[in-house]
Short mmCIF file of C-alpha atoms in Angstrom, two decimals:
data_model
loop_
_atom_site.label_atom_id
_atom_site.label_comp_id
_atom_site.label_asym_id
_atom_site.label_seq_id
_atom_site.Cartn_x
_atom_site.Cartn_y
_atom_site.Cartn_z
CA MET A 25 -15.75 -3.02 -35.92
CA MET A 26 -17.00 -2.92 -39.51
CA GLU A 27 -14.68 -4.54 -42.02
CA MET A 28 -13.34 -2.05 -44.58
CA LYS A 29 -14.39 -2.45 -48.14
CA LYS A 30 -11.54 -2.81 -50.63
CA VAL A 31 -11.96 -0.62 -53.72
CA VAL A 32 -10.07 -0.15 -56.96
CA LEU A 33 -10.24 3.23 -58.63
CA PHE A 34 -10.46 3.14 -62.43
CA GLY A 35 -8.64 6.34 -63.41
CA ALA A 36 -5.13 7.24 -62.22
CA GLY A 37 -5.51 10.93 -62.93
CA ASP A 38 -7.34 13.96 -61.56
CA GLY A 39 -10.58 12.04 -61.22
CA GLY A 40 -8.88 9.33 -59.25
CA LEU A 41 -7.36 11.87 -56.88
CA ARG A 42 -10.68 13.54 -56.31
CA VAL A 43 -12.49 10.28 -55.55
CA SER A 44 -9.67 9.04 -53.31
CA TYR A 45 -9.85 12.21 -51.18
CA SER A 46 -13.66 12.07 -51.06
CA LEU A 47 -14.05 8.50 -49.87
CA ILE A 48 -15.35 7.95 -46.33
CA GLY A 49 -13.40 5.82 -43.88
CA ASP A 50 -15.22 2.58 -44.57
CA PHE A 51 -13.40 2.18 -47.93
CA GLU A 52 -9.76 1.33 -48.50
CA VAL A 53 -8.21 2.11 -51.89
CA ILE A 54 -5.97 -0.88 -52.75
CA ALA A 55 -5.02 0.07 -56.33
CA PHE A 56 -5.66 2.26 -59.32
CA VAL A 57 -6.38 1.00 -62.83
CA ASP A 58 -5.80 2.96 -66.00
CA ASN A 59 -5.82 2.34 -69.73
CA ASP A 60 -2.78 4.59 -70.19
CA SER A 61 0.24 2.29 -70.47
CA ASN A 62 2.52 5.18 -69.41
CA LYS A 63 0.86 5.14 -65.96
CA GLN A 64 0.85 1.42 -65.54
CA GLY A 65 3.62 0.25 -63.18
CA GLU A 66 3.78 3.63 -61.44
CA THR A 67 2.17 4.53 -58.11
CA LEU A 68 -0.39 7.16 -57.14
CA LEU A 69 -0.89 8.10 -53.51
CA GLY A 70 1.34 5.12 -52.61
CA LYS A 71 -0.89 2.64 -54.45
CA PRO A 72 0.05 0.68 -57.62
CA VAL A 73 -1.35 1.64 -61.02
CA LEU A 74 -2.36 -1.47 -62.89
CA SER A 75 -3.59 -2.38 -66.34
CA PRO A 76 -7.31 -3.29 -66.52
CA GLU A 77 -6.28 -6.87 -67.32
CA LYS A 78 -4.78 -7.20 -63.82
CA LEU A 79 -8.22 -6.83 -62.21
CA SER A 80 -8.71 -10.60 -62.45
CA GLU A 81 -5.66 -11.10 -60.25
CA ILE A 82 -6.67 -9.00 -57.24
CA ASP A 83 -9.36 -9.26 -54.59
CA TYR A 84 -11.70 -6.21 -54.31
CA ASP A 85 -15.23 -5.36 -53.26
CA PHE A 86 -15.93 -2.54 -55.66
CA ILE A 87 -14.51 -0.74 -58.66
CA ILE A 88 -15.17 2.99 -58.68
CA ILE A 89 -15.04 4.60 -62.11
CA ALA A 90 -13.14 7.82 -61.44
CA ASN A 91 -13.20 9.11 -64.98
CA ILE A 92 -15.62 11.42 -66.85
CA HIS A 93 -15.86 8.88 -69.67
CA GLY A 94 -17.76 6.53 -67.38
CA ASP A 95 -20.01 4.97 -70.07
CA CYS A 96 -17.04 3.71 -72.10
CA ILE A 97 -15.24 2.40 -69.05
CA TYR A 98 -18.43 0.70 -67.76
CA GLU A 99 -18.77 -1.12 -71.09
CA GLN A 100 -15.07 -2.10 -70.97
CA LEU A 101 -15.43 -3.53 -67.49
CA THR A 102 -18.64 -5.44 -68.08
CA MET A 103 -18.25 -6.54 -71.74
CA ASP A 104 -14.50 -6.98 -72.13
CA LEU A 105 -13.36 -7.83 -68.61
CA GLY A 106 -16.37 -9.67 -67.25
CA VAL A 107 -16.78 -7.56 -64.09
CA LYS A 108 -20.19 -7.83 -62.47
CA ALA A 109 -22.31 -4.69 -62.66
CA SER A 110 -23.03 -4.95 -58.90
CA LYS A 111 -19.34 -4.29 -58.18
CA ILE A 112 -19.15 -1.10 -60.28
CA ILE A 113 -19.78 2.44 -58.98
CA ASP A 114 -19.64 5.25 -61.54
CA TYR A 115 -18.70 8.36 -59.63
CA TYR A 116 -19.36 10.92 -62.38
CA ASN A 117 -22.40 9.34 -63.98
CA ASN A 118 -25.38 11.78 -63.89
CA GLN A 119 -23.50 13.92 -61.37
CA ILE A 120 -25.30 17.29 -61.08
CA PHE A 121 -23.17 18.71 -58.27
CA ASP A 122 -19.95 20.64 -58.67
CA SER A 123 -17.63 21.56 -55.84
CA ARG A 124 -16.03 24.56 -57.48
CA LEU A 125 -19.40 26.01 -58.42
CA ALA A 126 -20.66 25.49 -54.86
CA VAL A 127 -17.67 27.36 -53.42
CA LEU A 128 -18.11 30.15 -56.00
CA ARG A 129 -21.69 30.65 -54.81
CA GLN A 130 -20.63 30.56 -51.14
CA VAL A 131 -17.89 33.11 -51.53
CA ALA A 132 -20.33 35.31 -53.50
CA ASP A 133 -22.66 35.22 -50.56
CA GLU A 134 -19.83 36.44 -48.33
CA ILE A 135 -18.91 39.17 -50.78
CA TYR A 136 -22.41 40.50 -50.96
CA TYR A 137 -23.03 40.14 -47.25
CA ASN A 138 -19.95 42.21 -46.52
CA ASN A 139 -20.80 44.75 -49.24
CA ILE A 140 -17.36 44.43 -50.89
CA SER A 141 -17.00 46.47 -54.06
CA GLY A 142 -15.02 45.46 -57.11
CA ASN A 143 -15.46 43.65 -60.45
CA VAL A 144 -14.80 40.08 -61.42
CA ALA A 145 -12.55 38.40 -63.96
CA GLU A 146 -11.43 35.11 -65.45
CA LEU A 147 -8.00 34.45 -66.86
CA GLY A 148 -8.29 31.40 -69.04
CA VAL A 149 -11.82 31.33 -70.44
CA PHE A 150 -11.63 28.52 -73.07
CA GLN A 151 -15.30 27.85 -73.91
CA GLY A 152 -16.81 29.87 -71.07
CA GLU A 153 -18.27 27.01 -69.03
CA PHE A 154 -17.14 28.51 -65.69
CA ALA A 155 -17.30 32.12 -66.85
CA LYS A 156 -21.04 31.77 -67.43
CA TYR A 157 -21.52 30.97 -63.75
CA ILE A 158 -19.35 33.89 -62.68
CA ASN A 159 -21.42 36.18 -64.86
CA LYS A 160 -24.71 34.77 -63.42
CA THR A 161 -23.47 34.85 -59.81
CA PHE A 162 -22.28 38.45 -60.01
CA PRO A 163 -24.98 40.06 -62.22
CA ASP A 164 -24.16 43.59 -61.08
CA ARG A 165 -20.37 43.44 -61.78
CA LYS A 166 -18.31 43.82 -64.93
CA LEU A 167 -16.73 40.56 -66.01
CA PHE A 168 -13.33 40.79 -67.65
CA LEU A 169 -12.51 37.74 -69.72
CA PHE A 170 -8.79 37.29 -70.52
CA ASP A 171 -7.62 34.64 -72.94
CA THR A 172 -5.43 34.25 -76.01
CA PHE A 173 -8.45 32.55 -77.61
CA SER A 174 -5.86 30.69 -79.70
CA GLY A 175 -4.61 28.10 -77.21
CA PHE A 176 -1.36 27.82 -75.29
CA ASP A 177 1.30 30.32 -76.21
CA GLU A 178 4.76 29.11 -77.30
CA ARG A 179 6.48 31.33 -74.68
CA ASP A 180 4.71 29.51 -71.86
CA ILE A 181 5.29 26.07 -73.42
CA VAL A 182 9.06 26.72 -73.47
CA VAL A 183 8.94 27.26 -69.67
CA GLU A 184 6.83 24.16 -69.17
CA LYS A 185 9.30 21.96 -71.04
CA THR A 186 12.38 23.61 -69.49
CA LYS A 187 11.10 23.10 -65.96
CA GLY A 188 9.53 19.69 -66.70
CA PHE A 189 6.07 20.83 -65.56
CA SER A 190 3.94 19.23 -68.28
CA ASN A 191 3.90 17.76 -71.82
CA SER A 192 1.65 20.58 -73.10
CA GLN A 193 1.89 21.71 -76.71
CA THR A 194 1.57 25.10 -78.36
CA GLY A 195 -2.04 25.72 -79.49
CA GLU A 196 -3.76 23.26 -77.13
CA PHE A 197 -7.27 24.43 -76.20
CA ILE A 198 -7.51 26.41 -79.45
CA ASN A 199 -11.22 25.56 -79.78
CA SER A 200 -12.40 28.85 -78.25
CA ASP A 201 -14.78 31.34 -79.90
CA ILE A 202 -15.86 34.69 -78.32
CA GLU A 203 -19.30 34.73 -80.08
CA ILE A 204 -20.14 31.25 -78.79
CA ILE A 205 -18.98 32.16 -75.30
CA LEU A 206 -21.02 35.31 -75.24
CA LYS A 207 -24.16 33.35 -76.10
CA LYS A 208 -23.75 31.41 -72.84
CA MET A 209 -23.80 34.58 -70.70
CA THR A 210 -26.81 35.68 -68.67
CA VAL A 211 -25.82 39.36 -68.47
CA LYS A 212 -24.03 39.82 -71.79
CA GLU A 213 -23.58 43.60 -71.38
CA ASN A 214 -21.30 43.05 -68.43
CA CYS A 215 -18.77 40.97 -70.43
CA ILE A 216 -15.54 42.60 -71.53
CA PHE A 217 -13.30 40.32 -73.65
CA LYS A 218 -9.57 40.94 -73.56
CA LYS A 219 -7.87 38.88 -76.25
CA GLY A 220 -4.14 38.42 -76.24
CA TYR A 221 -1.12 37.33 -74.24
CA PHE A 222 -1.44 38.09 -70.52
CA PRO A 223 -0.48 40.44 -68.82
CA GLU A 224 0.00 42.50 -71.96
CA SER A 225 -3.78 42.18 -72.62
CA ALA A 226 -4.45 43.91 -69.28
CA ILE A 227 -2.61 47.11 -70.11
CA GLY A 228 -4.77 50.16 -69.56
CA ILE A 229 -7.30 48.47 -67.22
CA GLU A 230 -7.82 50.43 -64.00
CA GLU A 231 -10.01 48.17 -61.95
CA LYS A 232 -10.21 46.59 -58.49
CA PHE A 233 -11.51 43.03 -58.32
CA VAL A 234 -13.47 41.07 -55.75
CA PHE A 235 -13.39 37.68 -57.48
CA VAL A 236 -10.98 36.22 -60.00
CA SER A 237 -10.81 32.78 -61.60
CA ILE A 238 -7.40 31.71 -62.95
CA ASP A 239 -7.64 28.62 -65.19
CA VAL A 240 -4.70 28.74 -67.57
CA ASP A 241 -3.10 25.38 -66.59
CA LEU A 242 0.48 26.46 -67.05
CA TYR A 243 3.07 27.75 -64.55
CA MET A 244 4.01 31.07 -66.10
CA PRO A 245 0.53 32.48 -66.91
CA ILE A 246 -0.71 31.36 -63.46
CA LEU A 247 2.18 33.16 -61.75
CA GLU A 248 1.67 36.25 -63.86
CA GLY A 249 -2.04 36.14 -63.13
CA LEU A 250 -1.41 36.06 -59.40
CA LYS A 251 1.15 38.90 -59.63
CA TYR A 252 -1.34 41.03 -61.50
CA PHE A 253 -4.63 40.30 -59.69
CA TYR A 254 -3.62 39.85 -56.08
CA PRO A 255 -2.46 43.51 -55.58
CA ARG A 256 -5.71 44.59 -57.30
CA LEU A 257 -7.90 42.36 -55.17
CA GLU A 258 -10.14 44.02 -52.60
CA VAL A 259 -9.73 42.90 -48.99
CA GLY A 260 -12.23 40.07 -48.56
CA GLY A 261 -11.92 39.13 -52.21
CA TYR A 262 -11.09 35.68 -53.59
CA ILE A 263 -8.92 34.14 -56.30
CA PHE A 264 -9.59 30.60 -57.55
CA VAL A 265 -6.67 28.85 -59.21
CA HIS A 266 -7.74 25.73 -61.08
CA ASP A 267 -5.54 22.63 -61.57
CA TYR A 268 -3.72 23.02 -58.24
CA ASN A 269 -3.89 19.25 -57.73
CA SER A 270 -3.73 18.35 -61.40
CA THR A 271 -1.85 15.16 -62.30
CA ARG A 272 -0.82 16.70 -65.59
CA PHE A 273 -0.09 20.41 -64.99
CA PHE A 274 2.40 20.32 -62.15
CA GLY A 275 3.39 23.95 -62.64
CA ALA A 276 0.03 25.09 -61.30
CA LYS A 277 0.83 23.98 -57.73
CA GLN A 278 4.36 25.32 -58.03
CA ALA A 279 3.11 28.80 -59.14
CA VAL A 280 0.58 29.01 -56.28
CA ARG A 281 3.01 27.87 -53.56
CA GLU A 282 5.74 30.11 -54.88
CA PHE A 283 3.57 33.22 -55.03
CA CYS A 284 1.92 32.68 -51.65
CA LEU A 285 5.26 32.06 -49.97
CA GLU A 286 6.79 35.19 -51.38
CA ASN A 287 3.75 37.43 -50.70
CA GLY A 288 2.42 36.07 -47.46
CA ALA A 289 -0.83 34.98 -49.06
CA ARG A 290 -2.84 32.03 -47.73
CA PHE A 291 -4.86 29.47 -49.62
CA VAL A 292 -6.92 26.36 -49.13
CA PRO A 293 -7.33 23.52 -51.63
CA ILE A 294 -10.81 22.26 -52.59
CA SER A 295 -11.70 18.90 -54.04
CA ASP A 296 -13.15 19.80 -57.42
CA LEU A 297 -11.99 17.99 -60.57
CA CYS A 298 -8.28 18.75 -61.00
CA GLY A 299 -8.31 20.52 -57.63
CA SER A 300 -8.52 24.32 -57.10
CA ALA A 301 -6.66 26.52 -54.67
CA VAL A 302 -8.72 29.34 -53.11
CA ILE A 303 -6.86 32.43 -52.02
CA VAL A 304 -8.62 35.00 -49.85
CA LYS A 305 -7.20 38.43 -49.16
#
């Protein structure tokens, strides 16, 4: 029997979760390491979260950088902490594959194969990085893009703090510009921007949908998004809810579970960064 390799994951957040779930059986995670002092001393997936300085005190075979800022962490490990380069694996370095994008393309194949009608939408557009793929993947469908385009709304932040879901602040993710987003789109004439607080921004829209991406991070807008889009989703259509397994936005998982339990909907989690839940009708 092959001896298991002991690994430490540098990054006790969403990246660490993703890497942990993706590891094959030959590797055993013995600890997480993180620069965030608020995480040090806690546990993640039953493993201790340590400060980087503690690496010299534990026995491991590899350190896997589970953080999108891999270059900085690599320099910290090699230059500041004296870790040999042969022991470092940078998970995100030069990664050209994306799990959520792959699933988007696969569900689009199913939608077109089954000739399902309906338009597409995204609630929570930010800078349009995922919306541009929705637009390209569904070139014959109208794409409704819902966002405040001014960051988190105070009404949703009050709920977050009251329920203890996150430490989010009003106005986070404010760096969003419709003109810049539109330039990223392949089929610009299909894009319909709906600026404002959701679901008020959806008043007057009479559409059925076949694919919806919900990426608004917070409990209340996710729940409202599901309440609005699920009844308007064609049979055989899909809803992606991002941040389902987020280590920061705990309300995302609560909203999905709550809605699906009350409405008899079913979902499956996928292992993209921050974790998405995929609902199929």
